[in-house]
Tab-separated table of N, CA and C in Angstrom:
chain	number	residue	atom	x	y	z
M	118	MET	N	-27.536	-101.335	-65.865
M	118	MET	CA	-28.786	-101.925	-65.417
M	118	MET	C	-29.491	-100.943	-64.480
M	119	PRO	N	-30.758	-100.659	-64.741
M	119	PRO	CA	-31.466	-99.719	-63.878
M	119	PRO	C	-31.665	-100.280	-62.479
M	120	LEU	N	-31.700	-99.361	-61.536
M	120	LEU	CA	-31.896	-99.751	-60.153
M	120	LEU	C	-33.297	-100.303	-59.921
M	121	PHE	N	-34.280	-99.653	-60.522
M	121	PHE	CA	-35.663	-100.099	-60.389
M	121	PHE	C	-36.231	-100.390	-61.765
M	122	LYS	N	-36.853	-101.524	-61.917
M	122	LYS	CA	-37.514	-101.866	-63.165
M	122	LYS	C	-38.964	-101.427	-63.088
M	123	LYS	N	-39.463	-100.857	-64.168
M	123	LYS	CA	-40.884	-100.529	-64.225
M	123	LYS	C	-41.628	-101.796	-64.606
M	124	ARG	N	-42.496	-102.245	-63.722
M	124	ARG	CA	-43.282	-103.450	-63.985
M	124	ARG	C	-44.735	-103.147	-63.723
M	125	THR	N	-45.572	-103.771	-64.492
M	125	THR	CA	-46.996	-103.666	-64.215
M	125	THR	C	-47.325	-104.699	-63.150
M	126	ALA	N	-48.204	-104.324	-62.260
M	126	ALA	CA	-48.596	-105.238	-61.195
M	126	ALA	C	-50.001	-105.742	-61.462
M	127	GLY	N	-50.199	-106.981	-61.240
M	127	GLY	CA	-51.517	-107.553	-61.422
M	127	GLY	C	-51.506	-109.023	-61.067
M	128	LYS	N	-52.670	-109.571	-60.982
M	128	LYS	CA	-52.805	-110.972	-60.610
M	128	LYS	C	-53.571	-111.706	-61.696
M	129	PRO	N	-53.267	-112.971	-61.897
M	129	PRO	CA	-54.081	-113.755	-62.826
M	129	PRO	C	-55.538	-113.742	-62.375
M	130	GLY	N	-56.437	-113.641	-63.313
M	130	GLY	CA	-57.853	-113.580	-62.983
M	130	GLY	C	-58.374	-112.154	-62.892
M	131	GLU	N	-57.471	-111.165	-62.920
M	131	GLU	CA	-57.879	-109.770	-62.991
M	131	GLU	C	-57.842	-109.364	-64.458
M	132	TRP	N	-58.890	-108.747	-64.913
M	132	TRP	CA	-59.004	-108.367	-66.318
M	132	TRP	C	-58.980	-106.859	-66.460
M	133	TYR	N	-58.351	-106.386	-67.522
M	133	TYR	CA	-58.197	-104.961	-67.791
M	133	TYR	C	-58.556	-104.686	-69.248
M	134	TYR	N	-58.906	-103.419	-69.511
M	134	TYR	CA	-59.108	-102.991	-70.892
M	134	TYR	C	-58.027	-101.964	-71.198
M	135	CYS	N	-57.179	-102.244	-72.196
M	135	CYS	CA	-56.100	-101.347	-72.588
M	135	CYS	C	-56.655	-100.292	-73.538
M	136	LEU	N	-56.532	-99.025	-73.143
M	136	LEU	CA	-57.028	-97.915	-73.943
M	136	LEU	C	-56.152	-97.666	-75.164
M	137	GLU	N	-54.880	-97.981	-75.070
M	137	GLU	CA	-53.960	-97.758	-76.182
M	137	GLU	C	-54.130	-98.806	-77.278
M	138	HIS	N	-54.203	-100.067	-76.881
M	138	HIS	CA	-54.297	-101.162	-77.852
M	138	HIS	C	-55.735	-101.573	-78.158
M	139	LYS	N	-56.691	-101.023	-77.380
M	139	LYS	CA	-58.118	-101.329	-77.564
M	139	LYS	C	-58.378	-102.830	-77.478
M	140	LYS	N	-57.829	-103.442	-76.410
M	140	LYS	CA	-58.031	-104.881	-76.225
M	140	LYS	C	-58.087	-105.228	-74.740
M	141	VAL	N	-58.626	-106.395	-74.473
M	141	VAL	CA	-58.732	-106.920	-73.108
M	141	VAL	C	-57.443	-107.652	-72.784
M	142	GLU	N	-56.974	-107.469	-71.545
M	142	GLU	CA	-55.746	-108.117	-71.090
M	142	GLU	C	-56.002	-108.807	-69.753
M	143	GLU	N	-55.353	-109.893	-69.544
M	143	GLU	CA	-55.352	-110.517	-68.223
M	143	GLU	C	-53.982	-110.250	-67.640
M	144	GLY	N	-53.968	-109.675	-66.466
M	144	GLY	CA	-52.630	-109.522	-65.890
M	144	GLY	C	-52.361	-108.307	-65.058
M	145	PRO	N	-52.098	-107.200	-65.574
M	145	PRO	CA	-52.206	-106.542	-66.869
M	145	PRO	C	-50.902	-106.581	-67.654
M	146	GLU	N	-50.966	-106.164	-68.896
M	146	GLU	CA	-49.785	-106.104	-69.738
M	146	GLU	C	-49.277	-104.682	-69.915
M	147	CYS	N	-50.169	-103.698	-69.908
M	147	CYS	CA	-49.817	-102.305	-70.186
M	147	CYS	C	-49.797	-101.468	-68.904
M	148	PRO	N	-49.151	-100.294	-68.955
M	148	PRO	CA	-49.084	-99.424	-67.779
M	148	PRO	C	-50.467	-98.960	-67.312
M	149	ALA	N	-50.563	-98.634	-66.040
M	149	ALA	CA	-51.836	-98.233	-65.434
M	149	ALA	C	-52.447	-97.020	-66.124
M	150	LYS	N	-51.628	-96.115	-66.625
M	150	LYS	CA	-52.162	-94.907	-67.259
M	150	LYS	C	-52.906	-95.213	-68.550
M	151	ASP	N	-52.715	-96.405	-69.085
M	151	ASP	CA	-53.325	-96.782	-70.363
M	151	ASP	C	-54.432	-97.821	-70.232
M	152	ARG	N	-54.968	-98.018	-69.026
M	152	ARG	CA	-55.952	-99.100	-68.893
M	152	ARG	C	-57.054	-98.772	-67.899
M	153	PHE	N	-58.176	-99.453	-68.071
M	153	PHE	CA	-59.281	-99.455	-67.119
M	153	PHE	C	-59.254	-100.803	-66.422
M	154	GLY	N	-59.619	-100.836	-65.158
M	154	GLY	CA	-59.714	-102.107	-64.452
M	154	GLY	C	-59.079	-102.008	-63.085
M	155	PRO	N	-59.058	-103.088	-62.358
M	155	PRO	CA	-59.349	-104.454	-62.780
M	155	PRO	C	-60.847	-104.764	-62.756
M	156	TYR	N	-61.204	-105.705	-63.592
M	156	TYR	CA	-62.560	-106.239	-63.662
M	156	TYR	C	-62.517	-107.693	-63.231
M	157	ALA	N	-63.631	-108.189	-62.730
M	157	ALA	CA	-63.704	-109.560	-62.215
M	157	ALA	C	-63.758	-110.600	-63.328
M	158	SER	N	-64.190	-110.186	-64.527
M	158	SER	CA	-64.300	-111.156	-65.619
M	158	SER	C	-63.891	-110.522	-66.943
M	159	ARG	N	-63.597	-111.379	-67.885
M	159	ARG	CA	-63.244	-110.914	-69.225
M	159	ARG	C	-64.411	-110.145	-69.851
M	160	ALA	N	-65.629	-110.632	-69.634
M	160	ALA	CA	-66.819	-109.991	-70.202
M	160	ALA	C	-66.973	-108.560	-69.690
M	161	GLU	N	-66.737	-108.343	-68.401
M	161	GLU	CA	-66.818	-106.985	-67.850
M	161	GLU	C	-65.775	-106.088	-68.501
M	162	ALA	N	-64.567	-106.583	-68.677
M	162	ALA	CA	-63.504	-105.797	-69.307
M	162	ALA	C	-63.835	-105.489	-70.766
M	163	GLU	N	-64.466	-106.422	-71.456
M	163	GLU	CA	-64.844	-106.209	-72.855
M	163	GLU	C	-65.845	-105.067	-72.999
M	164	HIS	N	-66.634	-104.814	-71.953
M	164	HIS	CA	-67.641	-103.752	-71.976
M	164	HIS	C	-67.174	-102.491	-71.256
M	165	ALA	N	-65.872	-102.356	-71.039
M	165	ALA	CA	-65.332	-101.224	-70.278
M	165	ALA	C	-65.683	-99.880	-70.888
M	166	MET	N	-65.581	-99.737	-72.189
M	166	MET	CA	-65.866	-98.450	-72.826
M	166	MET	C	-67.355	-98.111	-72.735
M	167	GLU	N	-68.204	-99.112	-72.874
M	167	GLU	CA	-69.655	-98.906	-72.741
M	167	GLU	C	-69.994	-98.474	-71.310
M	168	THR	N	-69.392	-99.140	-70.338
M	168	THR	CA	-69.603	-98.794	-68.935
M	168	THR	C	-69.150	-97.364	-68.664
M	169	ALA	N	-67.999	-96.977	-69.219
M	169	ALA	CA	-67.491	-95.617	-69.028
M	169	ALA	C	-68.435	-94.587	-69.641
M	170	ARG	N	-68.961	-94.869	-70.833
M	170	ARG	CA	-69.916	-93.949	-71.472
M	170	ARG	C	-71.166	-93.767	-70.611
M	171	GLU	N	-71.690	-94.873	-70.097
M	171	GLU	CA	-72.888	-94.806	-69.249
M	171	GLU	C	-72.626	-93.992	-67.983
M	172	ARG	N	-71.488	-94.217	-67.355
M	172	ARG	CA	-71.155	-93.485	-66.133
M	172	ARG	C	-70.933	-92.003	-66.425
M	173	ASN	N	-70.322	-91.698	-67.558
M	173	ASN	CA	-70.124	-90.296	-67.927
M	173	ASN	C	-71.459	-89.592	-68.126
M	174	LEU	N	-72.410	-90.263	-68.763
M	174	LEU	CA	-73.740	-89.671	-68.956
M	174	LEU	C	-74.432	-89.416	-67.621
M	175	GLN	N	-74.342	-90.386	-66.714
M	175	GLN	CA	-74.939	-90.206	-65.384
M	175	GLN	C	-74.301	-89.017	-64.671
M	176	TRP	N	-73.004	-88.894	-64.768
M	176	TRP	CA	-72.267	-87.820	-64.117
M	176	TRP	C	-72.648	-86.467	-64.728
M	177	GLU	N	-72.696	-86.400	-66.060
M	177	GLU	CA	-73.030	-85.149	-66.738
M	177	GLU	C	-74.464	-84.706	-66.452
M	178	ASN	N	-75.349	-85.653	-66.190
M	178	ASN	CA	-76.752	-85.326	-65.917
M	178	ASN	C	-77.069	-85.224	-64.426
M	179	ASP	N	-76.065	-85.348	-63.594
M	179	ASP	CA	-76.258	-85.236	-62.150
M	179	ASP	C	-76.420	-83.759	-61.787
M	180	PRO	N	-77.590	-83.369	-61.238
M	180	PRO	CA	-77.816	-81.958	-60.919
M	180	PRO	C	-76.806	-81.407	-59.910
M	181	ALA	N	-76.299	-82.215	-59.030
M	181	ALA	CA	-75.329	-81.750	-58.038
M	181	ALA	C	-74.011	-81.349	-58.709
M	182	TRP	N	-73.683	-81.958	-59.825
M	182	TRP	CA	-72.434	-81.644	-60.512
M	182	TRP	C	-72.465	-80.237	-61.093
M	183	HIS	N	-73.617	-79.772	-61.504
M	183	HIS	CA	-73.728	-78.470	-62.153
M	183	HIS	C	-74.007	-77.328	-61.181
M	184	ASP	N	-74.078	-77.611	-59.908
M	184	ASP	CA	-74.289	-76.563	-58.913
M	184	ASP	C	-73.049	-75.704	-58.788
M	185	ALA	N	-73.247	-74.430	-58.473
M	185	ALA	CA	-72.128	-73.538	-58.187
M	185	ALA	C	-71.559	-73.927	-56.831
M	186	PRO	N	-70.252	-73.819	-56.657
M	186	PRO	CA	-69.660	-74.134	-55.349
M	186	PRO	C	-70.249	-73.240	-54.264
M	187	LYS	N	-70.338	-73.746	-53.051
M	187	LYS	CA	-70.896	-72.986	-51.925
M	187	LYS	C	-70.097	-71.708	-51.713
M	188	GLY	N	-70.822	-70.632	-51.501
M	188	GLY	CA	-70.165	-69.358	-51.225
M	188	GLY	C	-69.838	-68.562	-52.476
M	189	ARG	N	-70.158	-69.106	-53.649
M	189	ARG	CA	-69.887	-68.388	-54.897
M	189	ARG	C	-71.171	-68.280	-55.687
M	190	ASP	N	-71.395	-67.147	-56.275
M	190	ASP	CA	-72.563	-66.951	-57.141
M	190	ASP	C	-72.196	-67.314	-58.557
M	191	GLU	N	-73.146	-67.912	-59.238
M	191	GLU	CA	-72.937	-68.280	-60.626
M	191	GLU	C	-73.175	-67.053	-61.482
M	192	ASP	N	-72.323	-66.790	-62.468
M	192	ASP	CA	-72.452	-65.615	-63.341
M	192	ASP	C	-73.444	-65.839	-64.437
């Protein structure tokens, strides 16, 4: 018997989106490395991939992200 069991931690009413199974979970059921969340509602979790796409676009179009680090010249 292992000394420590690997368990996912979560509370009822917290919703997650599992990246591996491509489904919404309450709990969570899958390991943290495979999920987005927690979300306050099932509907928010259902739109997790859409939310991630929107945030990625905002990040990619952020002018501060494309700046060269201070003290270094861009080639």
